[in-house]
XYZ file of C-alpha atoms in Angstrom:
698
model
C 16.076 115.589 125.450
C 16.341 117.362 122.096
C 17.663 115.145 119.306
C 20.509 116.301 117.044
C 19.500 116.730 113.418
C 21.479 115.082 110.646
C 22.080 117.004 107.381
C 19.558 116.187 104.675
C 17.277 114.217 106.977
C 14.703 116.563 108.468
C 12.064 114.673 110.475
C 8.430 115.461 109.750
C 6.349 117.252 112.347
C 3.897 114.868 113.974
C 5.673 111.745 112.714
C 7.315 110.031 115.702
C 7.922 113.413 117.255
C 7.333 117.151 116.953
C 9.111 120.427 116.389
C 8.869 122.297 119.646
C 10.420 125.714 120.331
C 12.605 125.292 117.249
C 14.000 121.857 118.060
C 13.088 118.296 117.144
C 11.633 116.343 120.051
C 11.172 112.590 119.423
C 8.299 110.613 120.937
C 10.692 108.781 123.253
C 11.979 112.031 124.759
C 10.987 113.304 128.186
C 10.279 116.686 126.559
C 7.407 115.240 124.516
C 5.315 115.146 127.683
C 5.757 118.898 128.056
C 4.459 119.367 124.495
C 1.364 117.157 124.702
C 0.351 117.735 128.323
C -0.484 121.431 128.039
C -3.929 121.851 129.634
C -6.847 122.803 127.449
C -7.866 126.481 127.750
C -9.926 127.186 130.848
C -13.686 127.538 130.358
C -13.745 130.450 132.809
C -14.837 132.868 130.101
C -17.012 130.351 128.219
C -19.473 127.910 129.714
C -18.862 125.433 126.930
C -22.581 124.729 126.440
C -23.111 126.060 122.946
C -26.853 125.376 122.949
C -27.544 127.580 125.960
C -24.888 130.250 125.390
C -26.571 133.645 124.722
C -23.807 134.514 122.248
C -24.105 131.255 120.341
C -24.208 132.934 116.965
C -22.622 131.741 113.781
C -19.448 133.423 112.482
C -18.230 134.768 115.816
C -16.535 133.616 118.970
C -18.752 132.655 121.898
C -17.603 135.501 124.125
C -18.731 139.120 124.003
C -15.957 141.564 124.850
C -18.047 144.749 124.593
C -18.200 147.141 127.504
C -21.465 147.920 129.285
C -22.322 150.617 126.747
C -21.750 148.212 123.842
C -18.526 149.858 122.650
C -14.980 148.508 122.586
C -11.644 149.958 123.583
C -9.935 148.597 120.458
C -11.151 147.188 117.158
C -8.573 145.392 115.006
C -9.381 145.144 111.305
C -7.733 142.064 109.803
C -7.227 138.519 111.096
C -3.899 137.585 109.500
C -0.675 136.943 111.391
C -0.237 140.688 112.071
C -3.751 141.359 113.362
C -3.759 138.144 115.374
C -0.354 138.873 116.936
C -1.657 142.284 117.987
C -4.855 140.742 119.373
C -2.894 138.241 121.401
C -0.603 140.942 122.800
C -3.565 143.159 123.753
C -5.245 140.201 125.467
C -2.616 140.470 128.208
C -4.449 143.582 129.414
C -7.909 144.468 130.684
C -8.937 146.070 127.398
C -12.120 145.223 125.522
C -10.920 144.132 122.092
C -12.799 143.077 118.964
C -11.038 141.405 116.010
C -12.812 141.700 112.644
C -12.011 139.444 109.670
C -13.674 139.835 106.272
C -13.164 136.201 105.221
C -14.734 132.998 106.540
C -11.771 132.221 108.803
C -8.695 133.912 110.208
C -5.469 133.586 108.183
C -7.251 133.584 104.816
C -5.276 136.296 103.010
C -1.521 136.713 102.539
C -0.903 134.701 105.719
C -2.296 131.608 104.019
C -0.325 132.064 100.786
C 3.319 132.441 101.767
C 6.436 130.422 102.570
C 6.144 130.513 106.359
C 9.789 131.484 106.790
C 10.927 133.052 110.038
C 13.616 135.161 108.391
C 16.673 136.272 110.339
C 16.806 139.745 108.759
C 20.246 139.854 107.137
C 19.035 141.173 103.781
C 16.770 143.987 105.014
C 17.902 147.548 104.361
C 19.589 148.914 107.496
C 17.485 151.609 109.119
C 14.241 150.311 107.627
C 11.306 149.064 109.671
C 11.881 145.673 108.048
C 15.303 145.595 109.698
C 14.073 147.083 112.971
C 11.514 144.347 113.689
C 12.638 141.216 111.820
C 15.499 140.026 114.014
C 13.765 140.848 117.339
C 10.671 139.039 116.071
C 12.742 136.053 114.977
C 14.152 135.741 118.473
C 10.656 135.588 120.001
C 9.480 132.505 118.099
C 11.001 129.817 120.316
C 9.189 131.120 123.393
C 5.992 131.695 121.403
C 6.019 128.064 120.304
C 6.631 126.907 123.866
C 3.439 128.690 124.818
C 1.227 128.138 121.747
C 2.425 124.780 120.286
C 1.955 125.701 116.612
C 5.157 123.967 115.486
C 8.376 125.920 114.893
C 11.400 124.465 113.177
C 14.723 126.323 113.409
C 16.277 124.773 110.323
C 18.518 127.655 109.249
C 18.908 129.201 105.809
C 21.577 129.228 103.106
C 22.054 131.854 100.394
C 23.947 130.104 97.612
C 26.711 131.531 95.454
C 28.026 129.977 92.236
C 30.806 132.450 91.309
C 33.090 135.109 92.745
C 30.658 137.912 91.930
C 27.969 136.227 93.996
C 30.424 135.599 96.840
C 30.873 139.371 96.973
C 27.083 139.646 97.376
C 27.290 137.172 100.279
C 29.858 139.394 101.975
C 27.617 142.417 101.473
C 24.721 140.506 103.037
C 26.930 139.463 105.938
C 27.837 143.082 106.658
C 24.214 144.174 106.254
C 23.145 141.489 108.696
C 25.655 142.695 111.270
C 24.300 146.241 110.956
C 20.812 144.848 111.547
C 21.934 143.080 114.718
C 21.633 139.563 113.270
C 23.825 137.069 115.141
C 25.659 133.890 114.129
C 26.018 134.684 110.415
C 28.959 133.220 108.522
C 30.028 132.329 105.019
C 30.783 128.657 104.466
C 32.889 127.116 101.696
C 31.909 124.473 99.160
C 33.085 121.558 101.278
C 30.940 122.507 104.258
C 28.024 123.457 102.025
C 27.847 119.987 100.508
C 28.290 118.346 103.879
C 25.180 120.231 104.986
C 23.232 119.968 101.732
C 24.455 117.219 99.389
C 21.582 117.728 96.915
C 22.259 121.370 96.036
C 23.417 122.279 92.553
C 27.092 121.279 92.210
C 27.871 124.632 90.568
C 27.549 126.356 93.937
C 30.825 127.145 95.663
C 29.828 128.974 98.873
C 26.868 130.070 100.969
C 25.821 132.527 103.651
C 24.632 130.456 106.600
C 22.054 131.859 109.031
C 21.345 129.180 111.666
C 18.646 131.271 113.348
C 16.257 131.281 110.370
C 13.327 128.925 110.777
C 9.931 128.061 109.413
C 6.355 127.537 110.502
C 3.105 126.691 108.771
C 1.905 130.317 108.562
C -1.820 129.723 108.981
C -1.263 127.349 111.910
C 0.820 130.072 113.571
C -1.872 132.713 112.982
C -4.652 130.402 114.203
C -2.719 129.696 117.414
C -2.361 133.431 118.062
C -6.074 134.044 117.469
C -7.152 131.085 119.612
C -5.089 132.249 122.541
C -6.296 135.824 122.122
C -9.938 134.700 122.195
C -9.240 132.354 125.126
C -8.047 135.473 126.927
C -11.132 137.555 126.189
C -10.722 139.025 122.710
C -13.936 138.803 120.695
C -13.687 137.577 117.089
C -16.174 138.095 114.299
C -15.517 136.548 110.901
C -17.359 137.294 107.638
C -17.364 140.988 108.597
C -16.242 143.207 105.748
C -15.647 146.777 106.894
C -17.397 149.203 104.544
C -17.214 152.480 106.436
C -15.602 154.238 109.416
C -16.741 157.551 110.899
C -15.645 159.545 113.944
C -18.493 160.782 116.140
C -18.827 163.752 118.451
C -18.447 161.349 121.370
C -14.848 160.713 120.302
C -15.588 157.156 119.226
C -15.214 155.579 115.818
C -18.287 153.938 114.324
C -17.276 151.026 112.128
C -19.824 149.679 109.664
C -19.273 145.992 108.942
C -21.230 143.933 106.452
C -21.978 140.521 107.945
C -22.309 137.986 105.139
C -23.000 134.276 105.009
C -22.492 131.777 102.157
C -25.500 131.236 99.906
C -25.109 127.483 100.329
C -25.522 127.806 104.084
C -28.526 130.113 103.825
C -30.144 127.766 101.312
C -29.604 124.841 103.670
C -31.675 126.669 106.282
C -34.625 127.125 103.925
C -33.477 130.631 103.324
C -35.119 132.826 105.770
C -36.769 136.180 105.593
C -37.543 136.496 101.890
C -39.362 133.166 101.712
C -41.143 133.943 104.958
C -42.622 137.201 103.677
C -43.473 135.701 100.300
C -45.300 132.897 102.087
C -47.212 135.297 104.326
C -48.135 137.498 101.357
C -49.500 134.438 99.573
C -51.430 133.421 102.712
C -53.014 136.874 103.000
C -53.937 136.860 99.312
C -55.696 133.525 99.750
C -57.554 134.809 102.825
C -58.630 137.968 101.003
C -59.996 135.957 98.083
C -61.806 133.518 100.373
C -63.294 136.104 102.759
C -66.643 136.642 100.934
C -67.316 132.944 101.143
C -65.978 132.416 104.677
C -67.644 134.931 107.003
C -65.729 133.725 110.071
C -62.566 135.316 108.599
C -64.132 138.817 108.821
C -64.658 140.878 111.978
C -68.482 141.459 112.059
C -68.085 144.625 114.162
C -65.549 146.105 111.731
C -66.324 145.011 108.144
C -63.279 144.735 105.911
C -60.945 143.904 108.795
C -59.762 140.367 109.705
C -61.450 138.690 112.615
C -59.602 138.232 115.947
C -59.662 134.491 115.310
C -57.836 134.988 112.024
C -55.319 137.438 113.558
C -54.469 134.978 116.328
C -54.168 132.144 113.839
C -51.912 134.235 111.620
C -49.623 134.993 114.569
C -49.326 131.277 115.304
C -48.548 130.582 111.635
C -45.893 133.328 111.552
C -44.216 131.919 114.675
C -44.310 128.373 113.346
C -42.862 129.353 109.965
C -40.153 131.466 111.586
C -39.098 128.648 113.913
C -39.141 126.232 110.998
C -36.993 128.441 108.783
C -34.567 129.397 111.548
C -33.365 125.831 112.064
C -31.408 123.598 109.693
C -34.012 121.640 107.801
C -32.065 118.425 107.475
C -30.113 118.093 110.732
C -31.090 115.029 112.692
C -29.217 114.242 115.918
C -29.819 110.539 115.351
C -27.986 110.519 111.975
C -24.896 108.349 112.302
C -21.408 109.313 111.158
C -21.719 106.898 108.236
C -25.059 108.352 107.148
C -23.764 111.925 107.313
C -20.712 110.996 105.214
C -22.954 109.535 102.529
C -25.149 112.650 102.569
C -22.165 115.012 102.174
C -21.225 116.596 98.869
C -17.711 115.641 97.734
C -14.983 118.114 96.726
C -14.850 119.760 93.313
C -11.640 119.310 91.365
C -12.174 120.756 87.885
C -13.826 123.634 86.070
C -14.844 126.915 87.631
C -13.228 130.351 87.706
C -10.152 131.285 89.699
C -9.940 133.911 92.431
C -9.329 137.482 91.275
C -6.666 139.707 92.796
C -9.376 141.891 94.341
C -10.875 138.832 96.032
C -7.424 137.841 97.310
C -7.216 141.169 99.137
C -10.367 140.417 101.166
C -9.935 136.738 101.942
C -9.288 134.920 98.658
C -11.165 131.632 98.548
C -12.688 132.612 101.898
C -14.092 135.923 100.630
C -17.787 136.720 100.298
C -17.692 136.739 96.508
C -15.899 133.397 96.252
C -18.527 131.907 98.566
C -21.458 133.609 96.814
C -22.084 135.442 100.041
C -25.282 137.255 100.892
C -25.521 140.136 103.324
C -27.470 139.248 106.461
C -26.804 142.346 108.545
C -25.030 145.717 108.508
C -23.419 146.007 111.936
C -22.481 149.264 113.649
C -19.546 148.927 116.042
C -18.140 151.683 118.257
C -14.527 151.859 119.462
C -12.066 154.317 120.970
C -9.132 153.004 118.928
C -8.871 151.270 115.573
C -5.931 149.152 114.380
C -5.714 148.909 110.608
C -4.106 145.506 109.944
C -6.149 144.750 106.843
C -3.255 143.608 104.636
C -3.945 144.160 100.951
C -7.068 146.150 101.813
C -5.400 148.450 104.350
C -5.207 151.462 102.035
C -8.972 151.220 101.462
C -9.512 151.114 105.238
C -7.296 154.202 105.619
C -9.266 156.007 102.912
C -12.448 155.556 104.977
C -11.209 158.160 107.489
C -9.815 160.441 104.797
C -6.236 159.164 105.067
C -4.641 158.798 101.614
C -1.027 158.695 102.784
C -0.172 155.335 101.190
C -1.291 152.909 98.541
C -1.023 149.118 98.497
C 0.536 147.694 95.331
C -0.005 143.933 95.617
C 2.720 141.535 94.541
C 1.622 138.018 93.630
C 3.697 135.040 94.743
C 2.998 131.658 93.096
C 4.108 128.350 94.613
C 4.266 124.685 93.686
C 4.039 122.092 96.461
C 5.555 118.640 96.086
C 4.806 115.391 97.903
C 6.495 114.457 101.172
C 8.750 112.017 99.339
C 10.671 115.044 97.991
C 11.302 116.620 101.383
C 14.579 114.798 101.920
C 16.306 116.983 99.310
C 17.036 119.851 101.682
C 17.251 120.580 105.373
C 17.858 124.326 105.209
C 15.814 126.947 103.419
C 17.750 127.569 100.210
C 17.919 130.937 98.452
C 19.787 132.186 95.406
C 21.733 135.440 95.628
C 19.058 138.151 95.886
C 17.913 140.128 92.885
C 18.629 143.891 93.257
C 14.992 144.677 92.304
C 12.904 141.619 93.203
C 14.709 140.771 96.444
C 15.142 137.266 97.819
C 13.826 135.447 94.759
C 12.653 131.853 94.727
C 13.411 129.340 97.432
C 13.461 125.607 97.970
C 12.385 124.479 101.411
C 11.181 121.424 103.230
C 8.112 122.421 105.194
C 7.397 121.518 108.787
C 5.270 118.600 107.537
C 7.888 117.263 105.113
C 6.682 118.601 101.755
C 9.049 120.372 99.375
C 7.844 123.864 98.510
C 9.048 125.718 95.406
C 8.609 129.429 94.663
C 7.521 132.140 94.829
C 7.241 134.357 91.811
C 7.151 138.132 92.366
C 4.459 139.473 90.044
C 3.596 143.105 90.642
C -0.089 143.632 89.917
C 0.509 147.160 88.616
C 2.763 145.746 85.876
C 0.572 144.054 83.238
C 3.388 141.903 81.877
C 3.902 140.382 85.338
C 0.281 140.307 86.446
C -0.870 138.595 83.262
C 1.817 135.926 83.010
C 0.441 132.705 81.569
C 0.154 129.581 83.674
C 2.894 127.987 81.602
C 5.216 130.967 82.143
C 4.599 130.927 85.895
C 5.336 127.221 86.163
C 8.415 127.439 83.940
C 9.777 130.295 86.032
C 9.368 128.444 89.334
C 10.616 125.080 88.125
C 13.622 126.503 86.294
C 14.738 128.867 89.039
C 14.352 126.224 91.742
C 16.194 123.591 89.703
C 19.224 125.907 89.801
C 19.177 125.445 93.572
C 18.250 121.743 93.765
C 18.344 120.069 90.332
C 17.008 116.636 91.302
C 13.495 117.362 92.569
C 10.751 115.566 90.657
C 8.023 117.944 89.397
C 5.795 114.955 88.647
C 5.346 114.718 92.433
C 3.376 117.991 92.436
C 0.286 117.744 94.633
C -0.836 121.374 94.919
C -0.217 124.910 93.646
C -1.312 128.223 95.109
C -0.727 131.967 95.057
C -0.635 134.715 97.675
C -0.931 138.493 97.325
C 1.711 140.326 99.365
C 0.713 143.761 100.635
C 3.598 145.881 99.367
C 3.121 149.627 99.769
C 4.200 152.513 97.574
C 6.447 153.710 100.427
C 8.787 150.750 100.057
C 8.760 150.022 103.778
C 6.347 148.865 106.433
C 3.835 151.406 107.765
C 3.550 151.203 111.552
C 2.328 154.571 112.779
C -0.522 156.754 113.924
C -2.696 157.975 111.092
C -1.948 161.544 110.105
C -5.711 162.130 110.311
C -6.369 160.756 113.810
C -3.909 159.618 116.492
C -6.426 157.018 117.739
C -6.221 155.234 114.390
C -3.076 153.105 114.012
C -1.816 151.763 110.685
C 0.001 148.439 110.577
C 0.063 148.236 106.810
C 2.192 147.240 103.852
C 3.625 144.372 105.885
C 5.238 142.212 103.218
C 8.105 139.747 103.757
C 9.548 139.279 106.372
C 6.324 140.322 108.097
C 5.625 136.918 109.597
C 9.037 136.915 111.308
C 8.527 140.457 112.565
C 4.906 140.021 113.672
C 5.452 139.471 117.426
C 7.817 142.446 117.625
C 5.404 144.577 115.589
C 2.649 143.728 118.077
C 4.776 145.140 120.908
C 5.244 148.359 118.959
C 1.480 148.679 118.477
C 1.084 148.567 122.266
C 3.552 151.475 122.499
C 1.630 153.452 119.866
C -1.659 152.925 121.703
C -0.050 154.091 124.943
C 1.042 157.273 123.170
C -2.571 157.710 122.032
C -3.716 157.623 125.649
C -4.904 154.030 126.010
C -4.697 152.681 129.552
C -2.910 149.354 129.933
C -3.583 147.339 133.064
C -2.276 143.772 133.097
C -4.968 141.117 133.268
C -4.160 138.720 136.151
C -6.261 136.059 134.394
C -4.111 136.060 131.240
C -3.190 132.508 130.206
C -0.240 132.303 127.784
C -0.486 128.599 126.974
C -2.424 126.776 124.284
C -2.657 123.024 123.854
C -1.717 121.534 120.464
C -4.422 120.184 118.159
C -2.201 117.656 116.409
C -1.201 114.465 118.234
C 2.160 112.999 117.134
C 1.823 109.506 115.634
C 4.042 106.438 115.909
C 3.340 104.840 112.557
C -0.046 103.080 112.589
C 0.068 102.220 116.281
C -3.390 102.696 117.776
C -4.937 103.892 114.499
C -7.711 102.344 112.425
C -8.348 103.086 108.747
C -11.623 101.617 107.530
C -13.995 102.016 104.572
C -16.854 104.246 105.619
C -19.284 101.319 106.030
C -16.868 99.735 108.515
C -15.578 102.889 110.234
C -16.324 103.155 113.937
C -16.935 106.726 115.085
C -16.782 107.990 118.629
C -19.813 110.130 117.703
C -18.320 113.070 119.570
C -18.382 111.412 122.999
C -15.863 108.552 123.123
C -12.336 110.036 123.024
C -10.637 106.662 122.832
C -12.617 105.577 119.778
C -12.209 108.998 118.115
C -8.437 108.896 118.696
C -8.287 105.648 116.702
C -10.688 106.589 113.887
C -8.582 107.945 111.005
C -10.523 110.508 108.975
C -7.704 111.514 106.588
C -5.587 108.575 105.487
C -2.651 110.428 103.892
C -1.997 112.663 106.900
C -3.310 110.227 109.558
C -5.708 112.820 110.943
C -8.077 111.389 113.522
C -11.659 112.166 114.428
C -10.468 113.341 117.849
C -8.132 115.933 116.317
C -10.994 117.351 114.253
C -13.339 117.413 117.248
C -10.599 119.091 119.299
C -10.276 121.835 116.673
C -14.051 122.248 116.487
C -14.356 122.723 120.234
C -11.736 125.436 120.442
C -12.659 129.102 120.753
C -12.710 130.067 117.066
C -15.798 129.524 114.881
C -15.395 126.702 112.320
C -17.947 125.656 109.713
C -15.960 124.496 106.681
C -13.576 121.730 105.696
C -11.103 124.427 104.610
C -10.922 125.702 108.192
C -10.361 122.162 109.488
C -7.768 121.565 106.773
C -5.717 124.505 108.058
C -5.842 123.219 111.627
C -5.402 119.464 111.194
C -4.106 118.918 107.615
C -7.121 116.757 106.743
C -7.152 116.708 102.930
C -3.631 118.101 102.536
C -1.871 114.830 101.718
C -0.775 113.467 98.372
C -4.317 112.391 97.398
C -5.704 115.882 98.163
C -9.004 114.495 99.437
C -9.727 112.339 96.395
C -13.373 111.205 96.734
C -12.484 108.003 94.870
C -9.997 107.200 97.596
C -10.583 107.578 101.319
C -13.020 110.488 100.790
C -11.760 112.468 103.766
C -13.583 115.665 102.733
C -16.977 114.070 103.307
C -15.841 112.479 106.562
C -14.759 115.894 107.825
C -18.044 117.466 106.722
C -19.929 114.847 108.720
C -18.032 115.733 111.892
C -18.525 119.480 111.375
C -22.284 119.006 110.847
C -22.536 116.863 113.967
C -20.506 119.245 116.135
C -22.305 122.364 114.908
C -25.715 120.683 114.837
C -26.212 122.014 111.332
C -27.408 120.721 107.987
C -24.715 118.757 106.155
C -25.536 120.731 102.984
C -24.588 123.943 104.734
C -21.056 122.827 105.643
C -18.504 124.671 103.523
C -16.151 122.659 101.333
C -12.669 123.125 100.008
C -12.704 125.701 97.188
C -11.713 125.082 93.595
C -9.871 126.350 91.583
C -8.944 129.195 93.967
C -5.438 130.386 92.945
C -3.969 127.181 91.524
C -1.994 126.936 88.268
C -3.016 123.275 87.896
C -5.825 122.321 85.521
C -7.314 119.809 87.968
C -7.062 119.109 91.665
C -6.122 115.497 90.925
C -3.731 115.882 88.011
C -3.146 112.971 85.669
C -0.123 111.546 83.927
C -0.214 114.018 81.025
C -0.089 117.070 83.282
C 2.682 115.544 85.361
C 4.716 114.961 82.220
C 3.988 118.546 81.183
C 5.442 119.812 84.473
C 8.552 117.724 83.883
C 8.863 119.184 80.389
C 8.537 122.727 81.726
C 11.275 122.083 84.244
C 13.565 120.610 81.590
C 13.057 123.409 79.062
C 13.379 126.229 81.562
C 11.962 129.729 81.280
């Protein structure tokens, strides 16, 4: 049974229930069993024994989707919500598909830094591709969530009007929505508005209500798509930055991808080849110097050449050194959970340099530069078809085949995230009347998990005055604009701030087409808002474009549409145990019952079992940031404070244990990334400063 929702009282996903297919399902409901009982993905395509798996390589999925000749039918460049939706759709067929992502995890670019709104499509220009795909995509989300269990909340949206001029805009939007095929739109008066949303600014007198708008956590949505795609045979490689694409005489594209790994990880392994050759050079130098005094090192039948004894010994030494350097130096299977936690490096929360716009276009805090990446291999990949879904980097990918038909002009969107105790202030997603140039403008929304999100800005990178706005100006803009929607939020409850780079194109519309250079190269580029809402419908169109290019589509009878959830809904503290690390009892990866009780993140009540579940899924995970996006560990009001419950180090311990890797090589949560805060754990003075910036306005 689905429970009716009261105005102004949105439940929080995972707290005594879940959002499932758009509706709230309480723990006591019969429908909760349908949510939690989804079987884990079949191991038919993966043996599950990572130690013996021939494809057990870091930074890639376990499966190999290549054909017998090593090529692929389709390579998708970009692992955001668009690329992942396409991958999942293609996994329904018997195609060999490879998904390439330049960052250290899927959903690291614009997908990570946006509002997560499943827009209805009433404000898109009629006849545009935005309008063509938004509403159909919106209508696919309920079924998608039934299958993938990422959490979808159909909370509806309200565009507020405070005067007669703005009411006219609402009527224009209503008519535009009808032209776009959007259903159930209506304008409500002040009385109904305040019955629905009692905390909105009292100056508002009407609103456009769209009950079909919803919201998701965007990276959780994208991860679910990618997981299911890989479960159904798509191969994923992360940390692969495409640097070149050529078309050969065989009719296949050759994609050159730079495989990089973080310096911290390579250092934790003893750092490989360079040290090996330096060591061998030193060994040979010592032998050469000692030879006149040690005749047994010289071959008597061939003076000047090393003896067979020495050659054999050197081969043994080379093998021993290589084995030694190829394994994590400090991993010990007997290390306990408590010992690993104490060995782990805690999170950084001050100092450092922020992420540049260029880095945001190739993975932001997950990019090679942000992680001090080092190239370990230049891979050559062959494919019949290429899908360019590279977001902010898609024009550069197009240029690689000589296609200069569009240019990406990134638009930065800054956000401020407030604590869960502010989430009660709204049930719907609240918008002001749209700006004729900047579009929808800021919003106030309660997220799926109960936080209040404020923003975004709309800072065009090609305009210096917008790109170079000061931190103070950005914060003033967000806080002032949002206070005109909901005046009573408390900015002192800020727990996080971030920025995303939207991939706007110079065409002013989405680009979903064959390249003018090669019909086997498909652009899915410039997908700005409402791209997340349109993503499943866009994926269907990509299938049509590939069919027109000659690709053969045969349905895979083994396709499995369902994915089990990672998060387990909690009933308060029932069955949970929160202990200081010296007293914590870990299931050590084998005892599910103990792991289900062992709380690793206190604020969000994330358990050891949830983290282990995420780790054992089909996508590669080797950082706390990746776990954070899947389980919310470290996302609560304390933001992983090491002086508190120290969840970051607890998560690192589990990752090291599951991956059998050195604890020093486990990636941590980045800082400062794209934040406008001066510290991760802001103090009283900065909280008062945020209040002052809200009060004084822009």
